[in-house]
Amino acid sequence: DAMVIQNPRYQVTQFGKPVTLSCSQTLNHNVMYWYQQKSSQAPKLLFHYYDKDFNNEADTPDNFQSRRPNTSFCFLDIRSPGLGDAAMYLCATSPIGDISYNEQFFGPGTRLTVL
Amino acid sequence: GQNIDQPTEMTATEGAIVQINCTYQTSGFNGLFWYQQHAGEAPTFLSYNVLDGLEEKGRFSSFLSRSKGYSYLLLKELQMKDSASYLCAVSDSNYQLIWGAGTKLIIKP
């Protein structure tokens, strides 16, 4: 089945220790998104890729970086995680075809704990 | 600024009907989505409205009024498994989704 996969599902890291979250997709969608979601809050868009074009949200901290080496994979790097970065990180994809209908398909998420 | 408002929490009884409202103010409008999110899981797509009116899909229906900046999600014949958060999201002029904080729906037997 075509899908969005995130690994790991649960990640524990130490305060200040770099961590990388990964996302892969078999949908062949052009657009990939990274969201941060804290409990009872809306998903917060961190950045997105339209093919290889990287788009950073203005309020995304420099501590967060992303890489998209090919269509299928996208990585979120947190260079020095703080306690406030503990959250669910959601990867989503979207096709660009009928641009007025941009449903986003989500992976299962990675829950990050910072100790 | 851009804003999506929906109630924080609602409670309903198994077998009943519940309506979850969403109002929005965004720069441009290219459709409104409803997503369901169970605790600790990713959002899953429920419905999409871009024209005014009601879209029905089984037990779930979604309504849109663009002139009022208003939508609702109607859930019928509630089941315990419908306990979840329901997120309203609007596609803005840049085709980015602006998300509401979600409505936590609690179903009681």
Tab-separated table of C-alpha atoms in Angstrom:
chain	number	residue	atom	x	y	z
A	1	ASP	CA	0.000	0.000	0.000
A	2	ALA	CA	1.176	3.524	-0.797
A	3	MET	CA	1.955	5.305	2.419
A	4	VAL	CA	3.960	7.757	4.502
A	5	ILE	CA	6.364	6.126	6.940
A	6	GLN	CA	8.073	7.749	9.881
A	7	ASN	CA	10.895	6.297	11.937
A	8	PRO	CA	11.234	5.930	14.765
A	9	ARG	CA	7.733	6.163	16.265
A	10	TYR	CA	9.182	7.114	19.636
A	11	GLN	CA	12.503	8.894	20.122
A	12	VAL	CA	14.173	9.794	23.390
A	13	THR	CA	17.144	12.136	23.391
A	14	GLN	CA	19.216	14.060	25.913
A	15	PHE	CA	19.023	17.813	26.285
A	16	GLY	CA	21.367	19.294	23.673
A	17	LYS	CA	22.092	15.989	21.895
A	18	PRO	CA	21.397	16.168	18.139
A	19	VAL	CA	18.625	13.970	16.820
A	20	THR	CA	17.366	13.106	13.344
A	21	LEU	CA	13.841	12.045	12.480
A	22	SER	CA	13.105	10.410	9.148
A	23	CYS	CA	10.169	10.256	6.792
A	24	SER	CA	9.693	8.291	3.612
A	25	GLN	CA	6.822	8.053	1.178
A	26	THR	CA	5.756	5.676	-1.563
A	27	LEU	CA	3.084	8.064	-2.906
A	28	ASN	CA	5.495	9.902	-5.220
A	29	HIS	CA	4.120	13.233	-4.046
A	30	ASN	CA	5.965	16.443	-4.915
A	31	VAL	CA	5.428	18.191	-1.608
A	32	MET	CA	6.619	17.062	1.807
A	33	TYR	CA	5.890	18.852	5.090
A	34	TRP	CA	7.226	18.734	8.626
A	35	TYR	CA	4.897	19.758	11.450
A	36	GLN	CA	5.416	20.042	15.174
A	37	GLN	CA	2.363	19.310	17.305
A	38	LYS	CA	2.150	19.747	21.051
A	39	SER	CA	-0.652	18.372	23.158
A	40	SER	CA	-4.087	19.916	22.410
A	41	GLN	CA	-2.573	22.341	19.890
A	42	ALA	CA	-2.805	22.746	16.154
A	43	PRO	CA	-0.030	21.255	14.044
A	44	LYS	CA	2.616	23.946	13.498
A	45	LEU	CA	4.260	23.939	10.079
A	46	LEU	CA	8.052	24.009	10.369
A	47	PHE	CA	8.971	23.789	6.681
A	48	HIS	CA	8.026	22.158	3.440
A	49	TYR	CA	9.643	21.069	0.194
A	50	TYR	CA	8.129	21.529	-3.234
A	51	ASP	CA	10.293	18.981	-5.030
A	52	LYS	CA	13.780	20.185	-4.056
A	53	ASP	CA	12.722	23.749	-3.290
A	54	PHE	CA	12.949	24.312	0.444
A	55	ASN	CA	10.495	26.652	2.193
A	56	ASN	CA	11.174	27.625	5.770
A	57	GLU	CA	8.451	29.150	7.926
A	58	ALA	CA	9.515	32.532	9.324
A	59	ASP	CA	9.134	31.484	12.946
A	60	THR	CA	10.870	28.107	12.670
A	61	PRO	CA	13.897	28.191	14.998
A	62	ASP	CA	17.383	27.800	13.475
A	63	ASN	CA	17.751	24.748	15.694
A	64	PHE	CA	15.567	22.877	13.188
A	65	GLN	CA	16.990	21.877	9.827
A	66	SER	CA	15.734	19.645	7.061
A	67	ARG	CA	17.096	17.619	4.165
A	68	ARG	CA	15.370	16.032	1.219
A	69	PRO	CA	17.920	13.952	-0.698
A	70	ASN	CA	15.337	12.550	-3.123
A	71	THR	CA	11.593	12.466	-3.765
A	72	SER	CA	10.979	9.652	-1.318
A	73	PHE	CA	12.895	10.743	1.765
A	74	CYS	CA	12.904	13.757	4.036
A	75	PHE	CA	14.762	14.274	7.323
A	76	LEU	CA	14.268	16.599	10.260
A	77	ASP	CA	17.426	17.451	12.193
A	78	ILE	CA	17.203	19.055	15.604
A	79	ARG	CA	20.685	20.296	16.343
A	80	SER	CA	20.406	20.981	20.066
A	81	PRO	CA	17.071	19.794	21.434
A	82	GLY	CA	15.640	21.695	24.365
A	83	LEU	CA	12.910	20.631	26.745
A	84	GLY	CA	10.480	22.783	24.770
A	85	ASP	CA	11.088	20.709	21.657
A	86	ALA	CA	9.385	17.676	23.142
A	87	ALA	CA	6.401	17.129	20.858
A	88	MET	CA	4.901	14.936	18.175
A	89	TYR	CA	6.591	15.532	14.808
A	90	LEU	CA	4.367	14.840	11.837
A	91	CYS	CA	5.487	14.327	8.266
A	92	ALA	CA	2.918	14.855	5.532
A	93	THR	CA	2.880	14.722	1.746
A	94	SER	CA	0.699	16.303	-0.896
A	95	PRO	CA	0.416	15.839	-4.632
A	96	ILE	CA	0.558	18.801	-6.963
A	97	GLY	CA	-1.936	18.178	-9.702
A	98	ASP	CA	-5.275	19.708	-9.080
A	99	ILE	CA	-3.708	22.407	-6.929
A	100	SER	CA	-7.007	23.525	-5.490
A	101	TYR	CA	-7.351	20.200	-3.722
A	102	ASN	CA	-4.217	19.801	-1.653
A	103	GLU	CA	-5.142	17.043	0.770
A	104	GLN	CA	-2.225	16.173	2.973
A	105	PHE	CA	-1.402	12.566	3.797
A	106	PHE	CA	0.181	12.076	7.188
A	107	GLY	CA	2.647	9.592	8.533
A	108	PRO	CA	2.049	8.105	12.001
A	109	GLY	CA	4.300	10.696	13.656
A	110	THR	CA	7.379	10.517	15.869
A	111	ARG	CA	6.905	11.369	19.512
A	112	LEU	CA	10.086	13.048	20.774
A	113	THR	CA	10.964	13.083	24.454
A	114	VAL	CA	13.833	15.278	25.679
A	115	LEU	CA	15.410	14.324	28.991
B	1	GLY	CA	-3.750	37.603	10.724
B	2	GLN	CA	-5.082	34.193	9.934
B	3	ASN	CA	-7.305	32.495	12.450
B	4	ILE	CA	-9.298	29.291	12.807
B	5	ASP	CA	-11.682	28.956	15.760
B	6	GLN	CA	-13.337	25.804	16.993
B	7	PRO	CA	-14.545	24.715	20.433
B	8	THR	CA	-11.910	23.119	22.638
B	9	GLU	CA	-14.006	20.206	23.833
B	10	MET	CA	-17.472	18.706	23.360
B	11	THR	CA	-19.265	15.795	24.993
B	12	ALA	CA	-21.973	13.661	23.397
B	13	THR	CA	-23.763	10.375	24.000
B	14	GLU	CA	-23.311	7.183	22.047
B	15	GLY	CA	-25.934	6.939	19.306
B	16	ALA	CA	-26.623	10.675	19.273
B	17	ILE	CA	-25.726	13.428	16.782
B	18	VAL	CA	-23.093	16.125	17.336
B	19	GLN	CA	-22.162	19.233	15.336
B	20	ILE	CA	-18.668	20.692	15.575
B	21	ASN	CA	-18.385	24.271	14.349
B	22	CYS	CA	-15.427	26.032	12.779
B	23	THR	CA	-15.068	29.692	11.862
B	24	TYR	CA	-12.158	31.044	9.902
B	25	GLN	CA	-10.461	34.237	8.770
B	26	THR	CA	-7.712	33.610	6.247
B	27	SER	CA	-5.892	35.377	3.445
B	28	GLY	CA	-7.572	33.660	0.555
B	29	PHE	CA	-9.567	30.455	0.494
B	30	ASN	CA	-8.918	27.309	-1.490
B	31	GLY	CA	-11.024	24.877	0.467
B	32	LEU	CA	-11.632	23.626	3.976
B	33	PHE	CA	-10.625	20.244	5.352
B	34	TRP	CA	-11.760	18.261	8.358
B	35	TYR	CA	-9.361	15.749	9.855
B	36	GLN	CA	-9.847	13.233	12.667
B	37	GLN	CA	-7.003	12.655	15.101
B	38	HIS	CA	-7.024	9.955	17.760
B	39	ALA	CA	-4.812	10.541	20.784
B	40	GLY	CA	-1.161	9.928	19.986
B	41	GLU	CA	-1.848	9.305	16.294
B	42	ALA	CA	-1.588	11.293	13.075
B	43	PRO	CA	-4.529	13.186	11.560
B	44	THR	CA	-6.598	11.312	8.994
B	45	PHE	CA	-8.653	12.986	6.271
B	46	LEU	CA	-12.425	13.149	6.706
B	47	SER	CA	-13.804	15.703	4.258
B	48	TYR	CA	-13.131	18.600	1.917
B	49	ASN	CA	-15.445	21.505	1.012
B	50	VAL	CA	-14.677	24.236	-1.478
B	51	LEU	CA	-18.207	25.165	-2.595
B	52	ASP	CA	-21.044	26.237	-0.318
B	53	GLY	CA	-23.321	23.497	0.878
B	54	LEU	CA	-23.361	20.099	2.475
B	55	GLU	CA	-21.123	17.149	1.625
B	56	GLU	CA	-22.325	13.819	3.004
B	57	LYS	CA	-20.149	10.784	3.509
B	58	GLY	CA	-21.754	8.007	5.491
B	59	ARG	CA	-22.242	9.007	9.121
B	60	PHE	CA	-20.217	12.183	8.606
B	61	SER	CA	-21.314	15.365	6.811
B	62	SER	CA	-19.552	18.682	6.384
B	63	PHE	CA	-21.089	22.041	5.579
B	64	LEU	CA	-19.511	25.226	4.264
B	65	SER	CA	-20.624	28.855	3.984
B	66	ARG	CA	-17.858	30.915	2.423
B	67	SER	CA	-19.676	34.227	2.894
B	68	LYS	CA	-19.872	33.577	6.649
B	69	GLY	CA	-16.422	32.001	6.989
B	70	TYR	CA	-18.104	29.050	8.647
B	71	SER	CA	-18.120	25.290	8.479
B	72	TYR	CA	-19.447	22.473	10.579
B	73	LEU	CA	-18.827	18.753	10.824
B	74	LEU	CA	-21.895	16.671	11.661
B	75	LEU	CA	-21.445	13.214	13.124
B	76	LYS	CA	-24.482	10.929	13.314
B	77	GLU	CA	-25.097	7.663	15.170
B	78	LEU	CA	-22.091	8.309	17.364
B	79	GLN	CA	-19.914	5.353	18.280
B	80	MET	CA	-17.350	5.099	21.054
B	81	LYS	CA	-14.587	4.933	18.441
B	82	ASP	CA	-15.542	8.467	17.339
B	83	SER	CA	-13.902	9.793	20.503
B	84	ALA	CA	-11.060	11.841	19.029
B	85	SER	CA	-9.993	15.364	18.179
B	86	TYR	CA	-11.467	16.919	15.058
B	87	LEU	CA	-9.277	19.449	13.285
B	88	CYS	CA	-10.531	22.115	10.902
B	89	ALA	CA	-7.974	23.361	8.360
B	90	VAL	CA	-8.278	25.984	5.616
B	91	SER	CA	-6.172	26.108	2.464
B	92	ASP	CA	-5.106	29.741	2.064
B	93	SER	CA	-4.097	31.781	-0.980
B	94	ASN	CA	-0.694	30.015	-1.034
B	95	TYR	CA	-2.354	26.583	-0.776
B	96	GLN	CA	-0.907	26.173	2.713
B	97	LEU	CA	-3.137	24.625	5.369
B	98	ILE	CA	-3.993	26.862	8.319
B	99	TRP	CA	-4.977	24.614	11.199
B	100	GLY	CA	-7.359	25.012	14.076
B	101	ALA	CA	-6.345	23.635	17.473
B	102	GLY	CA	-8.938	20.895	17.235
B	103	THR	CA	-12.101	19.969	19.107
B	104	LYS	CA	-11.768	17.073	21.514
B	105	LEU	CA	-14.945	14.992	21.288
B	106	ILE	CA	-15.779	12.791	24.250
B	107	ILE	CA	-18.418	10.097	23.712
B	108	LYS	CA	-20.212	8.733	26.757
B	109	PRO	CA	-22.153	5.456	26.828
